[in-house]
Short mmCIF file of C-alpha atoms in Angstrom, two decimals:
data_model
loop_
_atom_site.label_atom_id
_atom_site.label_comp_id
_atom_site.label_asym_id
_atom_site.label_seq_id
_atom_site.Cartn_x
_atom_site.Cartn_y
_atom_site.Cartn_z
CA MET D 1 0.18 0.05 0.42
CA ASP D 2 2.95 2.04 0.22
CA LYS D 3 3.98 1.97 -2.70
CA ILE D 4 1.00 2.45 -4.28
CA ILE D 5 0.61 6.10 -2.18
CA ASP D 6 3.58 7.53 -3.33
CA GLU D 7 4.03 6.32 -6.74
CA SER D 8 0.11 7.75 -7.62
CA LEU D 9 0.98 10.66 -5.42
CA SER D 10 4.58 11.13 -7.16
CA PHE D 11 2.39 11.41 -10.44
CA ALA D 12 0.02 13.30 -9.28
CA VAL D 13 2.83 15.55 -8.43
CA GLU D 14 3.83 15.14 -12.43
CA GLN D 15 0.36 15.76 -13.57
CA TYR D 16 -0.85 18.44 -12.32
CA SER D 17 3.07 20.39 -12.58
CA LEU D 18 1.63 19.60 -16.68
CA MET D 19 -1.09 21.37 -15.67
CA ALA D 20 0.04 24.34 -14.00
CA ASP D 21 1.41 25.14 -16.61
CA VAL D 22 -0.60 24.88 -18.98
CA MET D 23 -2.91 27.27 -16.98
CA LEU D 24 -0.38 29.81 -16.96
CA ASP D 25 -1.40 30.85 -19.89
CA ARG D 26 -5.19 30.91 -19.02
CA PRO D 27 -5.57 33.98 -16.64
CA ASP D 28 -8.41 34.07 -14.12
CA LEU D 29 -9.51 30.62 -15.64
CA LEU D 30 -9.31 27.22 -13.33
CA PRO D 31 -9.41 23.07 -14.75
CA ARG D 32 -12.95 21.79 -15.25
CA THR D 33 -12.36 18.09 -17.29
CA ILE D 34 -11.86 17.68 -20.85
CA ASP D 35 -13.88 17.44 -24.32
CA GLU D 36 -14.86 14.18 -26.42
CA GLU D 37 -11.60 15.35 -28.14
CA GLY D 38 -9.63 15.39 -25.20
CA ASN D 39 -9.37 19.05 -25.05
CA LEU D 40 -9.02 21.11 -21.68
CA VAL D 41 -12.18 22.31 -20.47
CA THR D 42 -11.82 25.29 -18.36
CA ALA D 43 -14.08 27.14 -15.66
CA LYS D 44 -14.48 30.87 -14.42
CA SER D 45 -13.73 31.14 -10.44
CA ASN D 46 -18.14 31.26 -9.78
CA TRP D 47 -18.05 27.69 -11.19
CA TRP D 48 -19.04 25.63 -8.08
CA THR D 49 -15.24 23.41 -8.52
CA SER D 50 -13.31 26.30 -8.97
CA GLY D 51 -11.35 25.69 -5.64
CA PHE D 52 -10.32 22.12 -6.63
CA PHE D 53 -7.36 22.29 -8.25
CA PRO D 54 -6.15 25.18 -5.84
CA GLY D 55 -6.60 22.59 -2.84
CA SER D 56 -5.42 19.76 -4.57
CA LEU D 57 -2.21 21.88 -5.51
CA TRP D 58 -1.55 22.60 -1.76
CA TYR D 59 -2.06 19.05 -0.75
CA LEU D 60 1.12 18.19 -3.37
CA TYR D 61 3.28 20.77 -1.80
CA GLU D 62 2.33 19.40 1.40
CA TYR D 63 3.84 15.79 0.29
CA SER D 64 6.69 17.33 -2.27
CA GLY D 65 7.87 20.70 -1.10
CA ASP D 66 8.64 21.38 -4.94
CA GLU D 67 8.34 25.06 -4.03
CA LYS D 68 7.12 25.08 -8.42
CA ILE D 69 3.26 23.17 -7.23
CA LYS D 70 3.31 25.87 -4.14
CA ASP D 71 3.77 28.64 -6.69
CA ALA D 72 1.36 27.24 -8.88
CA ALA D 73 -1.05 26.95 -5.97
CA ILE D 74 -0.71 30.63 -4.91
CA GLN D 75 -1.56 31.65 -8.49
CA MET D 76 -4.54 29.69 -8.67
CA THR D 77 -5.91 30.05 -5.41
CA SER D 78 -6.00 33.64 -6.03
CA ARG D 79 -7.99 33.18 -9.28
CA VAL D 80 -10.64 32.59 -6.35
CA GLU D 81 -10.85 35.07 -4.75
CA ARG D 82 -13.24 37.29 -5.40
CA GLU D 83 -15.69 34.57 -4.75
CA LYS D 84 -15.69 35.47 -1.29
CA TYR D 85 -18.01 38.37 -2.04
CA ASN D 86 -20.17 35.76 -3.90
CA ARG D 87 -23.81 35.32 -2.25
CA GLY D 88 -25.53 33.63 -4.98
CA THR D 89 -23.86 29.70 -4.62
CA HIS D 90 -24.27 27.61 -1.91
CA ASP D 91 -20.60 26.33 -3.07
CA LEU D 92 -18.05 28.22 -1.11
CA GLY D 93 -16.89 25.64 0.89
CA PHE D 94 -16.38 24.03 -2.23
CA MET D 95 -14.59 27.38 -3.83
CA LEU D 96 -12.92 28.72 -0.58
CA TYR D 97 -12.01 26.14 2.28
CA CYS D 98 -10.88 23.79 -0.24
CA SER D 99 -8.23 26.66 -1.63
CA PHE D 100 -7.26 28.89 0.86
CA GLY D 101 -8.20 26.59 3.64
CA ASN D 102 -6.01 24.30 2.59
CA GLY D 103 -3.11 27.56 1.66
CA PHE D 104 -4.13 28.53 5.17
CA ARG D 105 -3.24 25.58 7.28
CA LEU D 106 -0.20 24.97 5.60
CA THR D 107 1.03 28.51 5.75
CA GLY D 108 -0.46 30.45 7.58
CA ASN D 109 -1.06 33.72 5.42
CA THR D 110 -3.64 35.45 7.84
CA ASP D 111 -4.64 37.07 4.08
CA TYR D 112 -6.38 33.83 3.72
CA GLN D 113 -8.06 33.55 6.85
CA ASP D 114 -9.66 36.99 6.06
CA VAL D 115 -10.84 35.76 3.07
CA MET D 116 -12.34 32.56 4.06
CA LEU D 117 -13.97 34.65 7.61
CA THR D 118 -15.88 37.29 4.41
CA GLY D 119 -16.74 33.99 2.44
CA ALA D 120 -18.71 32.54 5.53
CA GLU D 121 -20.35 35.48 6.24
CA SER D 122 -21.41 35.11 2.37
CA LEU D 123 -22.56 31.88 2.87
CA ILE D 124 -24.65 32.22 5.87
CA THR D 125 -26.78 35.00 3.83
CA ARG D 126 -28.21 31.62 2.13
CA TYR D 127 -29.52 30.12 5.49
CA ARG D 128 -33.37 30.26 5.94
CA PRO D 129 -34.28 29.84 9.73
CA ASN D 130 -37.80 28.47 9.14
CA ILE D 131 -36.74 25.62 6.94
CA GLY D 132 -33.14 24.86 9.22
CA CYS D 133 -31.08 24.76 6.14
CA ILE D 134 -28.63 26.82 4.05
CA GLN D 135 -30.90 27.15 0.75
CA SER D 136 -28.48 25.34 -2.14
CA TRP D 137 -30.04 26.49 -5.99
CA ASN D 138 -31.46 29.78 -6.86
CA SER D 139 -36.15 28.41 -7.28
CA ARG D 140 -36.68 28.21 -9.74
CA ARG D 141 -40.42 26.56 -11.36
CA GLU D 142 -40.06 23.05 -9.63
CA TRP D 143 -38.44 24.25 -6.37
CA GLN D 144 -38.99 27.04 -4.44
CA CYS D 145 -36.17 26.22 -1.82
CA PRO D 146 -34.20 23.38 -3.15
CA VAL D 147 -31.45 21.71 -0.68
CA ILE D 148 -29.00 19.25 -2.19
CA VAL D 149 -27.17 16.35 0.02
CA ASP D 150 -23.88 17.69 -1.49
CA ASN D 151 -24.83 21.14 0.82
CA MET D 152 -23.56 19.05 3.60
CA MET D 153 -19.63 19.10 2.28
CA ASN D 154 -20.11 23.16 2.82
CA LEU D 155 -20.83 22.64 6.38
CA GLU D 156 -16.74 22.02 7.50
CA PHE D 157 -15.74 25.80 5.98
CA LEU D 158 -18.89 27.48 8.59
CA MET D 159 -17.35 25.16 11.47
CA TRP D 160 -13.36 26.60 10.53
CA ALA D 161 -15.19 30.22 10.72
CA PHE D 162 -16.82 28.85 14.03
CA ARG D 163 -13.81 28.03 15.53
CA MET D 164 -12.12 31.04 14.31
CA SER D 165 -14.08 33.70 14.69
CA GLY D 166 -15.85 32.15 18.34
CA ASP D 167 -19.53 33.15 16.08
CA SER D 168 -21.65 30.45 18.10
CA THR D 169 -24.14 31.28 14.62
CA TYR D 170 -21.90 29.23 12.37
CA TYR D 171 -22.29 26.40 14.75
CA ARG D 172 -25.79 26.98 15.34
CA ILE D 173 -26.19 26.75 11.43
CA CYS D 174 -24.53 24.33 10.58
CA VAL D 175 -25.96 21.77 13.45
CA ASN D 176 -29.06 22.78 12.41
CA HIS D 177 -28.65 21.95 8.45
CA SER D 178 -27.45 18.98 9.11
CA ASP D 179 -30.28 17.85 11.39
CA THR D 180 -32.74 18.96 9.13
CA THR D 181 -31.26 17.28 6.11
CA ILE D 182 -30.79 13.83 8.15
CA LYS D 183 -34.76 14.22 8.78
CA ASN D 184 -35.96 14.76 5.73
CA HIS D 185 -33.63 13.80 2.58
CA TYR D 186 -32.52 10.13 4.29
CA ARG D 187 -34.62 6.94 3.76
CA PRO D 188 -34.86 4.61 6.39
CA ASP D 189 -32.04 2.05 4.55
CA TYR D 190 -29.88 5.50 4.89
CA SER D 191 -29.72 6.07 1.00
CA SER D 192 -30.69 9.55 0.20
CA TYR D 193 -32.46 11.46 -2.09
CA HIS D 194 -30.65 14.34 -3.72
CA VAL D 195 -32.96 17.29 -3.82
CA VAL D 196 -35.15 18.36 -1.28
CA SER D 197 -37.04 21.53 -1.63
CA TYR D 198 -39.45 23.10 0.98
CA ASP D 199 -42.17 25.68 1.28
CA THR D 200 -40.43 29.09 1.73
CA ILE D 201 -43.52 30.24 3.93
CA THR D 202 -44.63 26.55 6.35
CA GLY D 203 -40.93 25.66 6.08
CA SER D 204 -42.27 21.96 5.28
CA VAL D 205 -41.12 19.91 2.33
CA GLU D 206 -42.43 20.37 -0.83
CA ILE D 207 -40.74 17.57 -2.77
CA LYS D 208 -38.29 14.82 -2.76
CA GLN D 209 -36.16 13.74 -5.91
CA THR D 210 -32.76 12.51 -7.01
CA HIS D 211 -32.02 15.17 -9.95
CA GLN D 212 -28.80 14.21 -11.31
CA GLY D 213 -29.27 10.51 -10.20
CA ALA D 214 -31.08 7.71 -12.48
CA ALA D 215 -35.03 8.71 -10.31
CA ASP D 216 -36.49 9.89 -7.34
CA GLU D 217 -35.72 7.11 -5.17
CA SER D 218 -32.60 5.39 -6.93
CA VAL D 219 -29.10 5.80 -5.35
CA TRP D 220 -27.56 8.43 -6.74
CA SER D 221 -23.98 7.27 -5.68
CA ARG D 222 -21.81 10.52 -5.48
CA GLY D 223 -24.48 12.28 -3.51
CA GLN D 224 -24.47 8.99 -1.10
CA SER D 225 -20.43 10.22 -1.20
CA TRP D 226 -21.28 13.07 -0.46
CA GLY D 227 -24.01 13.16 2.93
CA LEU D 228 -20.99 9.88 4.23
CA TYR D 229 -18.40 12.57 4.10
CA GLY D 230 -20.07 15.53 5.20
CA TYR D 231 -21.53 13.83 8.85
CA VAL D 232 -17.83 12.32 9.63
CA VAL D 233 -16.93 15.92 9.47
CA MET D 234 -19.63 16.90 11.62
CA TYR D 235 -19.27 14.40 14.82
CA ARG D 236 -15.19 15.34 13.98
CA GLU D 237 -16.46 19.26 14.53
CA THR D 238 -19.46 19.02 17.30
CA GLY D 239 -17.95 15.55 19.00
CA LEU D 240 -22.09 14.49 18.64
CA GLU D 241 -22.58 10.98 18.37
CA ARG D 242 -25.51 11.36 16.17
CA TYR D 243 -23.52 12.45 13.49
CA LEU D 244 -21.46 9.17 14.01
CA ASP D 245 -23.66 6.91 14.50
CA HIS D 246 -25.89 8.04 11.53
CA ALA D 247 -21.78 8.66 9.16
CA VAL D 248 -21.67 4.87 10.17
CA ARG D 249 -25.14 3.88 9.14
CA ILE D 250 -24.48 5.56 5.38
CA ALA D 251 -21.16 3.83 5.34
CA ASP D 252 -22.47 0.41 6.26
CA PHE D 253 -25.71 0.92 3.59
CA LEU D 254 -23.04 2.01 1.31
CA ILE D 255 -20.43 -1.30 1.59
CA GLY D 256 -23.07 -3.68 2.00
CA HIS D 257 -25.44 -2.81 -1.13
CA ARG D 258 -26.20 -5.79 -3.42
CA ASN D 259 -24.82 -3.37 -6.39
CA MET D 260 -21.09 -2.42 -5.36
CA PRO D 261 -19.01 -3.38 -7.80
CA GLU D 262 -16.52 -5.93 -6.67
CA ASP D 263 -13.57 -3.59 -6.95
CA MET D 264 -15.17 -0.91 -4.84
CA ILE D 265 -15.51 1.86 -7.65
CA PRO D 266 -19.59 2.75 -7.53
CA TYR D 267 -22.37 2.78 -10.51
CA TRP D 268 -22.65 6.48 -10.99
CA ASP D 269 -26.36 5.13 -9.27
CA PHE D 270 -26.78 1.91 -7.08
CA ASN D 271 -29.79 1.72 -9.10
CA ALA D 272 -28.58 2.80 -12.97
CA PRO D 273 -30.25 0.94 -16.06
CA GLY D 274 -27.65 -1.35 -17.73
CA ILE D 275 -25.95 -2.37 -14.40
CA PRO D 276 -23.18 -4.12 -14.89
CA ASP D 277 -22.01 -2.46 -17.47
CA ALA D 278 -23.60 0.87 -16.50
CA LYS D 279 -20.91 3.66 -16.35
CA ARG D 280 -18.58 3.88 -12.91
CA ASP D 281 -18.02 6.94 -11.19
CA ALA D 282 -14.83 7.73 -9.85
CA SER D 283 -15.55 10.27 -8.30
CA ALA D 284 -18.07 8.77 -5.62
CA ALA D 285 -15.29 6.55 -4.49
CA ALA D 286 -12.32 8.91 -4.20
CA ILE D 287 -15.27 10.70 -1.97
CA MET D 288 -15.72 7.48 -0.40
CA ALA D 289 -13.06 6.53 -0.07
CA SER D 290 -11.54 10.04 2.00
CA ALA D 291 -14.63 9.53 4.31
CA LEU D 292 -13.55 6.06 5.26
CA ILE D 293 -10.27 6.43 5.38
CA GLU D 294 -11.45 9.24 8.74
CA LEU D 295 -14.44 7.76 10.15
CA SER D 296 -12.45 4.49 11.03
CA GLY D 297 -10.39 6.40 13.19
CA TYR D 298 -13.83 7.39 15.39
CA VAL D 299 -14.69 3.86 15.82
CA GLN D 300 -13.72 0.74 17.11
CA ALA D 301 -12.64 -2.79 15.47
CA PRO D 302 -13.98 -4.83 13.91
CA LEU D 303 -15.44 -1.35 12.01
CA MET D 304 -12.26 0.62 12.41
CA GLU D 305 -10.74 -2.30 9.50
CA LYS D 306 -13.88 -2.58 7.81
CA TYR D 307 -13.44 1.20 6.89
CA LEU D 308 -9.98 0.61 6.20
CA GLN D 309 -10.37 -2.37 4.38
CA VAL D 310 -12.42 -0.73 1.85
CA ALA D 311 -10.66 2.78 1.29
CA GLU D 312 -8.09 0.87 0.50
CA LYS D 313 -9.34 -1.32 -2.17
CA GLN D 314 -10.63 2.17 -3.45
CA VAL D 315 -7.79 3.61 -3.67
CA ARG D 316 -6.17 0.15 -5.11
CA SER D 317 -8.54 0.35 -8.00
CA LEU D 318 -8.45 4.07 -8.88
CA ALA D 319 -4.80 3.68 -8.65
CA SER D 320 -4.72 1.12 -11.23
CA SER D 321 -4.28 1.31 -14.87
CA SER D 322 -8.50 0.71 -15.13
CA TYR D 323 -8.87 4.64 -13.58
CA ARG D 324 -5.78 6.27 -13.45
CA ALA D 325 -4.48 8.09 -16.13
CA ASP D 326 -1.19 7.88 -17.89
CA PRO D 327 1.85 10.14 -17.89
CA GLY D 328 1.01 13.50 -20.18
CA GLY D 329 -2.42 11.72 -21.21
CA ASN D 330 -6.05 12.64 -19.72
CA GLY D 331 -5.50 16.76 -20.34
CA ASN D 332 -3.06 15.66 -17.58
CA PHE D 333 -5.82 14.88 -14.69
CA ILE D 334 -4.95 11.81 -12.95
CA LEU D 335 -8.08 9.94 -12.89
CA MET D 336 -10.31 8.79 -15.91
CA HIS D 337 -13.88 7.38 -15.45
CA SER D 338 -15.88 9.92 -13.61
CA VAL D 339 -19.55 11.22 -14.10
CA GLY D 340 -21.04 14.56 -13.56
CA SER D 341 -24.73 14.57 -15.05
CA ILE D 342 -26.33 11.55 -17.05
CA PRO D 343 -29.52 12.91 -16.71
CA GLY D 344 -27.83 16.73 -17.84
CA ASN D 345 -25.89 14.30 -20.47
CA SER D 346 -23.20 16.66 -19.02
CA GLU D 347 -19.65 15.49 -18.24
CA VAL D 348 -20.13 11.71 -18.16
CA ASP D 349 -17.32 9.67 -18.79
CA VAL D 350 -14.55 11.89 -18.00
CA PRO D 351 -12.39 13.31 -15.75
CA LEU D 352 -12.88 15.55 -12.78
CA THR D 353 -11.07 18.00 -10.58
CA TYR D 354 -12.84 16.95 -7.82
CA ALA D 355 -12.17 13.08 -8.32
CA ASP D 356 -8.55 13.87 -8.67
CA TYR D 357 -9.17 16.41 -4.94
CA TYR D 358 -10.45 13.68 -3.06
CA PHE D 359 -8.33 10.79 -4.57
CA ILE D 360 -5.07 12.65 -3.27
CA GLU D 361 -6.62 13.44 -0.20
CA ALA D 362 -7.38 9.91 0.69
CA LEU D 363 -3.73 9.61 -0.49
CA ILE D 364 -2.61 11.76 2.08
CA ARG D 365 -4.34 10.63 4.85
CA LEU D 366 -3.88 6.81 3.85
CA ARG D 367 0.17 8.40 3.97
CA ASN D 368 -0.15 10.62 7.47
CA LEU D 369 -2.50 7.15 9.29
#
């Protein structure tokens, strides 16, 4: 396992060094994926994945000590700073905490701290007190106040803001959001809907759907991983046992699912049509692996060994030629075969920056055990 970890991280440094060179000629943009011809697709800082490339660079600097990687991390992080004022998205955790958060952790740069505290203030303007959740997407015809399970991932950012500022507002919002999500997003088997929309006046549930999955009642794999990761974080940050219990139940549901493949890389939806020939989602596996590694540290044997074994199997699979790119290929991304949205016909069977980010994070977490 140690050999796989070091080989994969060294490969990631090489790939992302090449990516950083390419991005120097594309000011104000950040990598997103590749198109059908294999050409790099970029996005502006207001796209929800903007923080993952700089965040990955910070992780790779932490691993390698390579000053070129650090310089690239600083430059790419600066491209996201304007989003600290963005009150039109719930994704500021992804945008700012993955980038500036890792940068602050590794450098202690107080300017980074200031950016994040401003961003945290922007994010909580989306909190709806009568619902008990942070609104995800903006209202549209079919949804008054949509909240997606992915939103659990942005709470780590707000819990950081609570620790740094001492303002208990952040803590209360995170706990209320987490409790409301357990109540309304999760089914009796501990699978999750993707979207729950609320009535803005009464605060009651308006509709439950799965927007990026195969069907409303299906088990969209990346959404399950987002939820698992989010509740592991909330247990770490609050010590509340109900979040640990919920994370364990989600983990056990996913690991034991009848449609989990042998290599532990989920199909894009556990109920996808065409299984076993349905597309896999490397991003769902990478997020799940990173979450399981942390979760293993909060439970006793035999669960500890179980979660680590699954995470290590996922990392071995992702590091294999079936999922990891060839040097200099894949648009300089690390992993192949992720899925954005099959219903939306968007980013299907391509590399994605967040798949790489959580794969790198999982590797570093294993290395630090």
